[in-house]
Short mmCIF file of C-alpha atoms and ligand atoms in Angstrom, two decimals:
data_model
loop_
_atom_site.label_atom_id
_atom_site.label_comp_id
_atom_site.label_asym_id
_atom_site.label_seq_id
_atom_site.Cartn_x
_atom_site.Cartn_y
_atom_site.Cartn_z
CA UNK W 218 -17.41 13.81 -20.34
CA UNK W 219 -14.74 12.29 -18.13
CA UNK W 220 -15.50 9.35 -15.90
CA UNK W 221 -12.50 9.06 -13.63
CA UNK W 222 -11.81 6.22 -11.20
CA UNK W 223 -9.20 6.91 -8.52
CA UNK W 224 -7.72 4.02 -6.50
CA UNK W 225 -6.84 5.44 -3.12
CA UNK W 226 -5.29 4.49 0.17
CA UNK W 227 -5.34 6.94 3.06
CA UNK W 228 -3.33 10.13 3.13
CA UNK W 229 -1.76 9.87 -0.36
CA UNK W 230 -5.16 9.10 -1.86
CA UNK W 231 -6.90 11.85 0.04
CA UNK W 232 -4.37 14.50 -0.97
CA UNK W 233 -5.08 13.69 -4.62
CA UNK W 234 -8.84 13.09 -4.30
CA UNK W 235 -9.67 16.61 -3.17
CA UNK W 236 -7.87 18.46 -6.00
CA UNK W 237 -9.23 15.96 -8.57
CA UNK W 238 -12.74 16.71 -7.33
CA UNK W 239 -12.05 20.45 -7.70
CA UNK W 240 -10.74 19.96 -11.26
CA UNK W 241 -13.88 18.18 -12.54
CA UNK W 242 -15.90 19.75 -15.33
CA UNK W 243 -19.68 20.14 -14.90
CA UNK W 244 -20.46 16.79 -16.57
CA UNK W 245 -17.47 14.86 -15.21
CA UNK W 246 -17.70 12.13 -12.57
CA UNK W 247 -15.12 10.95 -10.07
CA UNK W 248 -15.42 7.55 -8.39
CA UNK W 249 -12.92 6.94 -5.62
CA UNK W 250 -12.33 3.26 -4.84
CA UNK W 251 -10.83 3.07 -1.37
CA UNK W 252 -8.75 0.47 0.42
CA UNK W 253 -10.36 -1.23 3.42
CA UNK W 254 -7.29 -3.28 4.43
CA UNK W 255 -6.53 -0.73 7.19
CA UNK W 256 -10.00 -1.14 8.73
CA UNK W 257 -10.27 -2.63 12.19
CA UNK W 258 -12.40 -2.90 15.27
CA UNK W 259 -11.18 -0.93 18.25
CA UNK W 260 -13.03 -0.33 21.51
CA UNK W 261 -16.01 -2.03 19.87
CA UNK W 262 -16.05 0.57 17.08
CA UNK W 263 -15.90 -0.09 13.32
CA UNK W 264 -13.04 2.09 12.09
CA UNK W 265 -12.30 2.68 8.39
CA UNK W 266 -9.28 5.02 8.41
CA UNK W 267 -8.77 5.33 4.65
CA UNK W 268 -12.43 5.99 3.85
CA UNK W 269 -12.54 8.61 6.61
CA UNK W 270 -9.28 10.25 5.54
CA UNK W 271 -10.51 10.61 1.95
CA UNK W 272 -13.95 11.81 3.08
CA UNK W 273 -12.54 14.43 5.46
CA UNK W 274 -10.30 15.82 2.70
CA UNK W 275 -13.19 15.90 0.21
CA UNK W 276 -15.43 17.89 2.55
CA UNK W 277 -12.66 20.25 3.64
CA UNK W 278 -12.67 19.16 7.29
CA UNK W 279 -9.37 17.23 7.28
CA UNK W 280 -6.38 18.03 9.40
CA UNK W 281 -4.19 18.42 6.32
CA UNK W 282 -0.99 18.81 8.35
CA UNK W 283 -1.37 15.49 10.21
CA UNK W 284 -2.99 13.83 7.18
CA UNK W 285 -5.66 11.84 9.06
CA UNK W 286 -8.50 12.90 11.34
CA UNK W 287 -10.42 16.17 11.59
CA UNK W 288 -9.02 19.63 12.04
CA UNK W 289 -9.81 21.61 15.21
CA UNK W 290 -9.86 18.24 16.96
CA UNK W 291 -9.61 17.61 20.71
CA UNK W 292 -8.70 14.37 22.48
CA UNK W 293 -10.35 14.62 25.91
CA UNK W 294 -12.10 11.26 25.59
CA UNK W 295 -8.83 9.58 24.66
CA UNK W 296 -7.14 11.12 27.71
CA UNK W 297 -9.91 9.86 30.00
CA UNK W 298 -9.49 6.39 28.46
CA UNK W 299 -5.75 6.61 29.10
CA UNK W 300 -6.44 7.56 32.72
CA UNK W 301 -8.55 4.39 33.03
CA UNK W 302 -5.66 2.29 31.73
CA UNK W 303 -7.56 1.58 28.49
CA UNK W 304 -6.00 1.14 25.04
CA UNK W 305 -5.12 4.73 24.11
CA UNK W 306 -2.53 4.02 21.39
CA UNK W 307 -4.96 4.84 18.56
CA UNK W 308 -5.78 8.54 18.69
CA UNK W 309 -9.55 8.81 18.29
CA UNK W 310 -10.51 12.47 18.49
CA UNK W 311 -13.71 13.71 20.10
CA UNK W 312 -15.14 14.94 16.78
CA UNK W 313 -13.88 11.95 14.78
CA UNK W 314 -15.59 9.60 17.26
CA UNK W 315 -18.97 10.63 15.85
CA UNK W 316 -18.06 9.00 12.50
CA UNK W 317 -17.07 5.72 14.19
CA UNK W 318 -20.18 5.72 16.40
CA UNK W 319 -22.40 6.33 13.37
CA UNK W 320 -20.70 3.58 11.31
CA UNK W 321 -20.81 1.09 14.18
CA UNK W 322 -24.49 1.74 14.84
CA UNK W 323 -25.40 1.35 11.15
CA UNK W 324 -23.28 -1.84 10.90
CA UNK W 325 -25.19 -3.25 13.89
CA UNK W 326 -28.41 -2.54 11.97
CA UNK W 327 -27.04 -4.60 9.07
CA UNK W 328 -26.19 -1.76 6.68
CA UNK W 329 -23.27 -2.57 4.34
CA UNK W 330 -20.13 -0.42 4.47
CA UNK W 331 -20.82 1.01 0.99
CA UNK W 332 -24.28 2.23 2.07
CA UNK W 333 -22.92 3.76 5.28
CA UNK W 334 -20.14 5.46 3.31
CA UNK W 335 -22.68 6.96 0.90
CA UNK W 336 -24.66 8.25 3.88
CA UNK W 337 -21.58 9.88 5.40
CA UNK W 338 -20.63 11.43 2.05
CA UNK W 339 -24.11 12.91 1.68
CA UNK W 340 -24.21 14.16 5.28
CA UNK W 341 -20.86 15.93 4.79
CA UNK W 342 -22.12 17.70 1.67
CA UNK W 343 -19.57 16.28 -0.77
CA UNK W 344 -20.05 17.33 -4.41
CA UNK W 345 -22.66 15.13 -6.14
CA UNK W 346 -20.21 14.38 -8.99
CA UNK W 347 -17.99 12.48 -6.53
CA UNK W 348 -18.64 8.92 -5.32
CA UNK W 349 -16.71 7.19 -2.55
CA UNK W 350 -16.77 3.37 -2.70
CA UNK W 351 -15.08 0.92 -0.35
CA UNK W 352 -13.41 -1.69 -2.56
CA UNK W 353 -15.57 -4.32 -0.84
CA UNK W 354 -18.33 -4.55 1.74
CA UNK W 355 -16.86 -7.70 3.25
CA UNK W 356 -13.78 -7.16 5.42
CA UNK W 357 -10.26 -7.40 4.02
CA UNK W 358 -7.56 -7.11 6.68
CA UNK W 359 -3.95 -6.36 5.83
CA UNK W 360 -1.72 -8.56 8.01
CA UNK W 361 1.97 -7.75 8.20
CA UNK W 362 4.41 -10.62 8.63
CA UNK W 363 7.33 -9.29 10.68
CA UNK W 364 10.26 -10.59 12.68
CA UNK W 365 7.98 -10.10 15.73
CA UNK W 366 5.31 -12.35 14.17
CA UNK W 367 2.19 -11.54 12.16
CA UNK W 368 0.62 -8.22 13.13
CA UNK W 369 -2.69 -6.62 12.22
CA UNK W 370 -1.93 -3.50 10.17
CA UNK W 371 -2.82 -0.85 12.77
CA UNK W 372 -0.84 -2.72 15.42
CA UNK W 373 2.16 -2.78 13.09
CA UNK W 374 1.83 0.90 12.07
CA UNK W 375 0.44 2.79 15.02
CA UNK W 376 0.71 0.63 18.16
CA UNK W 377 4.28 -0.50 17.41
CA UNK W 378 5.33 2.49 15.30
CA UNK W 379 6.34 0.44 12.21
CA UNK W 380 9.53 -0.62 14.04
CA UNK W 381 9.36 -4.33 13.12
CA UNK W 382 11.19 -5.68 10.10
CA UNK W 383 8.68 -6.66 7.40
CA UNK W 384 8.79 -10.08 5.73
CA UNK W 385 5.58 -9.99 3.73
CA UNK W 386 1.86 -9.28 3.67
CA UNK W 387 -1.39 -11.22 3.74
CA UNK W 388 -4.81 -9.80 2.89
CA UNK W 389 -7.06 -11.79 5.20
CA UNK W 390 -10.62 -12.21 3.94
CA UNK W 391 -9.85 -11.00 0.42
CA UNK W 392 -10.54 -14.41 -1.15
CA UNK W 393 -14.09 -14.43 0.27
CA UNK W 394 -14.75 -10.76 -0.49
CA UNK W 395 -16.28 -9.37 -3.64
CA UNK W 396 -16.25 -5.86 -5.12
CA UNK W 397 -18.74 -3.46 -3.53
CA UNK W 398 -21.72 -2.43 -5.69
CA UNK W 399 -20.60 -0.06 -8.44
CA UNK W 400 -16.86 -0.77 -8.26
CA UNK W 401 -16.49 -3.09 -11.27
CA UNK W 402 -19.10 -1.12 -13.22
CA UNK W 403 -17.28 2.18 -12.69
CA UNK W 404 -13.93 0.65 -13.68
CA UNK W 405 -15.46 -0.72 -16.89
CA UNK W 406 -17.10 2.62 -17.72
CA UNK W 407 -14.11 4.80 -16.80
CA UNK W 408 -12.45 7.05 -19.35
CA UNK W 409 -9.38 6.85 -17.15
CA UNK W 410 -8.06 5.09 -14.06
CA UNK W 411 -5.67 6.82 -11.67
CA UNK W 412 -3.61 5.13 -8.97
CA UNK W 413 -2.99 7.56 -6.12
CA UNK W 414 0.52 7.92 -4.67
CA UNK W 415 -0.36 5.27 -2.10
CA UNK W 416 1.68 2.42 -0.63
CA UNK W 417 1.54 -0.55 -3.05
CA UNK W 418 1.68 -3.20 -0.29
CA UNK W 419 -0.85 -1.83 2.17
CA UNK W 420 -3.11 0.30 -0.06
CA UNK W 421 -3.14 -0.98 -3.66
CA UNK W 422 -2.48 -4.74 -3.34
CA UNK W 423 -5.27 -5.24 -0.75
CA UNK W 424 -7.69 -3.81 -3.35
CA UNK W 425 -6.32 -5.93 -6.22
CA UNK W 426 -6.61 -8.99 -3.94
CA UNK W 427 -10.42 -8.74 -3.99
CA UNK W 428 -11.53 -11.23 -6.68
CA UNK W 429 -12.67 -9.42 -9.81
CA UNK W 430 -10.81 -6.14 -9.26
CA UNK W 431 -7.54 -7.06 -11.03
CA UNK W 432 -9.49 -8.53 -13.95
CA UNK W 433 -11.65 -5.39 -14.24
CA UNK W 434 -8.54 -3.18 -14.17
CA UNK W 435 -6.78 -5.29 -16.83
CA UNK W 436 -9.84 -5.14 -19.10
CA UNK W 437 -10.56 -1.44 -18.52
CA UNK W 438 -10.73 0.57 -21.75
CA UNK W 439 -9.57 3.81 -20.07
CA UNK W 440 -6.00 5.06 -19.85
CA UNK W 441 -4.28 4.10 -16.61
CA UNK W 442 -2.01 6.55 -14.77
CA UNK W 443 -0.11 6.06 -11.53
CA UNK W 444 1.59 8.64 -9.32
CA UNK W 445 4.76 7.63 -7.58
CA UNK W 446 4.47 7.49 -3.79
CA UNK W 447 8.21 8.25 -3.60
CA UNK W 448 9.96 11.55 -4.29
CA UNK W 449 13.74 11.28 -4.45
CA UNK W 450 13.70 7.86 -2.70
CA UNK W 451 11.64 9.19 0.20
CA UNK W 452 8.03 8.32 0.96
CA UNK W 453 5.64 11.24 1.18
CA UNK W 454 4.26 9.50 4.29
CA UNK W 455 4.64 6.14 6.00
CA UNK W 456 7.04 3.19 6.03
CA UNK W 457 7.21 2.41 2.29
CA UNK W 458 10.98 2.77 1.92
CA UNK W 459 11.62 0.33 4.79
CA UNK W 460 9.10 -2.10 3.28
CA UNK W 461 10.67 -1.99 -0.21
CA UNK W 462 14.15 -2.52 1.18
CA UNK W 463 13.09 -5.31 3.55
CA UNK W 464 11.54 -7.12 0.58
CA UNK W 465 14.73 -6.77 -1.47
CA UNK W 466 13.72 -3.85 -3.71
CA UNK W 467 15.49 -0.53 -4.19
CA UNK W 468 13.79 2.63 -2.89
CA UNK W 469 12.86 3.80 -6.37
CA UNK W 470 9.70 5.11 -7.97
CA UNK W 471 9.94 2.24 -10.44
CA UNK W 472 9.92 -0.35 -7.67
CA UNK W 473 7.10 1.46 -5.86
CA UNK W 474 4.92 1.86 -8.96
CA UNK W 475 5.38 -1.70 -10.21
CA UNK W 476 5.21 -3.55 -6.85
CA UNK W 477 1.43 -3.89 -6.97
CA UNK W 478 1.36 -5.15 -10.56
CA UNK W 479 -1.28 -2.56 -11.48
CA UNK W 480 -0.95 -2.14 -15.27
CA UNK W 481 -0.08 1.48 -16.12
CA UNK W 482 0.10 3.50 -19.35
CA UNK W 483 1.48 6.64 -17.67
CA UNK W 484 3.80 6.97 -14.68
CA UNK W 485 3.84 10.37 -12.98
CA UNK W 486 7.23 11.02 -11.41
CA UNK W 487 8.57 13.98 -9.54
CA UNK W 488 11.40 15.73 -11.43
CA UNK W 489 13.68 14.48 -8.63
CA UNK W 490 13.21 10.99 -10.14
CA UNK W 491 13.68 11.95 -13.81
CA UNK W 492 16.69 9.63 -14.01
CA UNK W 493 14.33 6.65 -13.66
CA UNK W 494 12.57 7.41 -16.95
CA UNK W 495 14.45 4.71 -18.97
CA UNK W 496 13.25 1.96 -16.59
CA UNK W 497 9.64 2.93 -17.21
CA UNK W 498 10.16 3.28 -20.97
CA UNK W 499 11.72 -0.18 -21.07
CA UNK W 500 8.62 -1.55 -19.33
CA UNK W 501 6.31 0.12 -21.85
CA UNK W 502 5.15 3.04 -19.69
CA UNK W 503 5.25 6.72 -20.61
CA UNK W 504 6.67 9.03 -17.99
CA UNK W 505 5.19 12.40 -17.12
CA UNK W 506 7.46 14.55 -14.97
CA UNK W 507 5.46 16.70 -12.62
CA UNK W 508 6.12 18.14 -9.14
CA UNK W 509 4.33 15.61 -6.91
CA UNK W 510 4.20 17.57 -3.67
CA UNK W 511 0.42 17.47 -3.34
CA UNK W 512 -0.10 20.74 -1.52
CA UNK W 513 -2.41 23.62 -2.39
CA UNK W 514 -1.91 25.06 -5.89
CA UNK W 515 0.65 22.36 -6.78
CA UNK W 516 -1.94 19.66 -6.07
CA UNK W 517 -4.47 21.42 -8.29
CA UNK W 518 -1.89 21.56 -11.10
CA UNK W 519 -1.28 17.80 -10.80
CA UNK W 520 -5.03 17.15 -10.89
CA UNK W 521 -5.48 19.22 -14.04
CA UNK W 522 -2.54 17.45 -15.72
CA UNK W 523 -4.00 14.06 -14.80
CA UNK W 524 -7.34 14.89 -16.36
CA UNK W 525 -5.59 15.52 -19.70
CA UNK W 526 -3.54 12.29 -19.92
CA UNK W 527 -3.21 12.47 -23.68
CA UNK W 528 -1.37 15.78 -23.31
CA UNK W 529 1.38 15.10 -20.77
CA UNK W 530 2.96 18.30 -19.50
N1 FO1 P 121 -2.36 7.16 12.49
C1 FO1 P 121 -1.37 7.22 13.40
O1 FO1 P 121 -0.20 7.14 13.03
N2 FO1 P 121 -1.67 7.37 14.75
C2 FO1 P 121 -2.95 7.47 15.20
O2 FO1 P 121 -3.17 7.59 16.41
C3 FO1 P 121 -4.01 7.45 14.23
C4 FO1 P 121 -5.33 7.60 14.59
C5 FO1 P 121 -6.33 7.62 13.60
C6 FO1 P 121 -7.67 7.84 13.94
C7 FO1 P 121 -8.64 7.87 12.95
C8 FO1 P 121 -8.29 7.68 11.62
O3 FO1 P 121 -9.22 7.71 10.66
C9 FO1 P 121 -6.96 7.47 11.26
C10 FO1 P 121 -5.97 7.44 12.24
N3 FO1 P 121 -4.64 7.22 11.90
C11 FO1 P 121 -3.66 7.27 12.85
C12 FO1 P 121 -4.26 6.96 10.51
C13 FO1 P 121 -4.43 5.47 10.18
O4 FO1 P 121 -3.62 4.68 10.99
C14 FO1 P 121 -4.18 5.07 8.71
O5 FO1 P 121 -4.45 3.70 8.57
C15 FO1 P 121 -2.78 5.30 8.20
O6 FO1 P 121 -2.49 6.64 8.15
C16 FO1 P 121 -2.57 4.74 6.80
O7 FO1 P 121 -3.42 5.35 5.87
#
């Protein structure tokens, strides 16, 4: 029996979560611990982009081309808001709005984010072997220090199009947060931990910043594997290369996979980055070369390889 814990940000995490769920054996369990540093309040709504992105991929309703949001989406409400002169920079789709309305209503009733997430997972008919857990119920907010001042993450990424030069990050609220129910327990019971090909600064570090998570990961008995979020010095999605370079690091898989300080036994690299193998070996990690384009059959092949970490391909 495999008890797998996946640490996931948004799109990179979601593209791995769905094939991992498909690769599970009948007795296996997958717990997906999701970043909440991207969460924010917008138009009075409680928005959890990474949880929603992973959920939509798990239930097969994601817009896989765009990465986030639902497929067959329409944006009439957003266009009306724009006509009113309202804040229309964050593209909330008509169908997607139902998720934010539901979450906001349940929050106003006092339900914790982990409970609401479990309700959404059940309502969407996700496989019972799969659990989706926010890393914490209390808010953690990724703040980006830039040459234009400190910006909330969605303002940095979406409103301003990641155009500002990054100086550093702060995970506001992390010190007062604690792991959501089940997170530390599932890490301790895991046969393996997998770090999705997610941005270390805005997906993985905000999770490790929650007191108790880094300790649980360091003490975990299971093998730890991480997938590089870079292929041939290019990010699969998002501003990771600019972030690495602004912080004085090269745009390498080694820099990306070590930036968060998540201890790894296995590093999964795309064959395009095979030349980096000696860096990982010198740092005590074993390299598995595998095509990391997480699309369709290729994503399923990665998932199957990950579930057999003692037999790297
Ligand atoms: N990302 C964008 O780049 N532009 C958007 O307008 C946008 C809207 C949006 C709506 C709902 C949702 O769940 C996610 C959305 N995202 C959007 C993605 C979001 O910003 C994520 O935080 C990032 O993709 C990082 O994972």
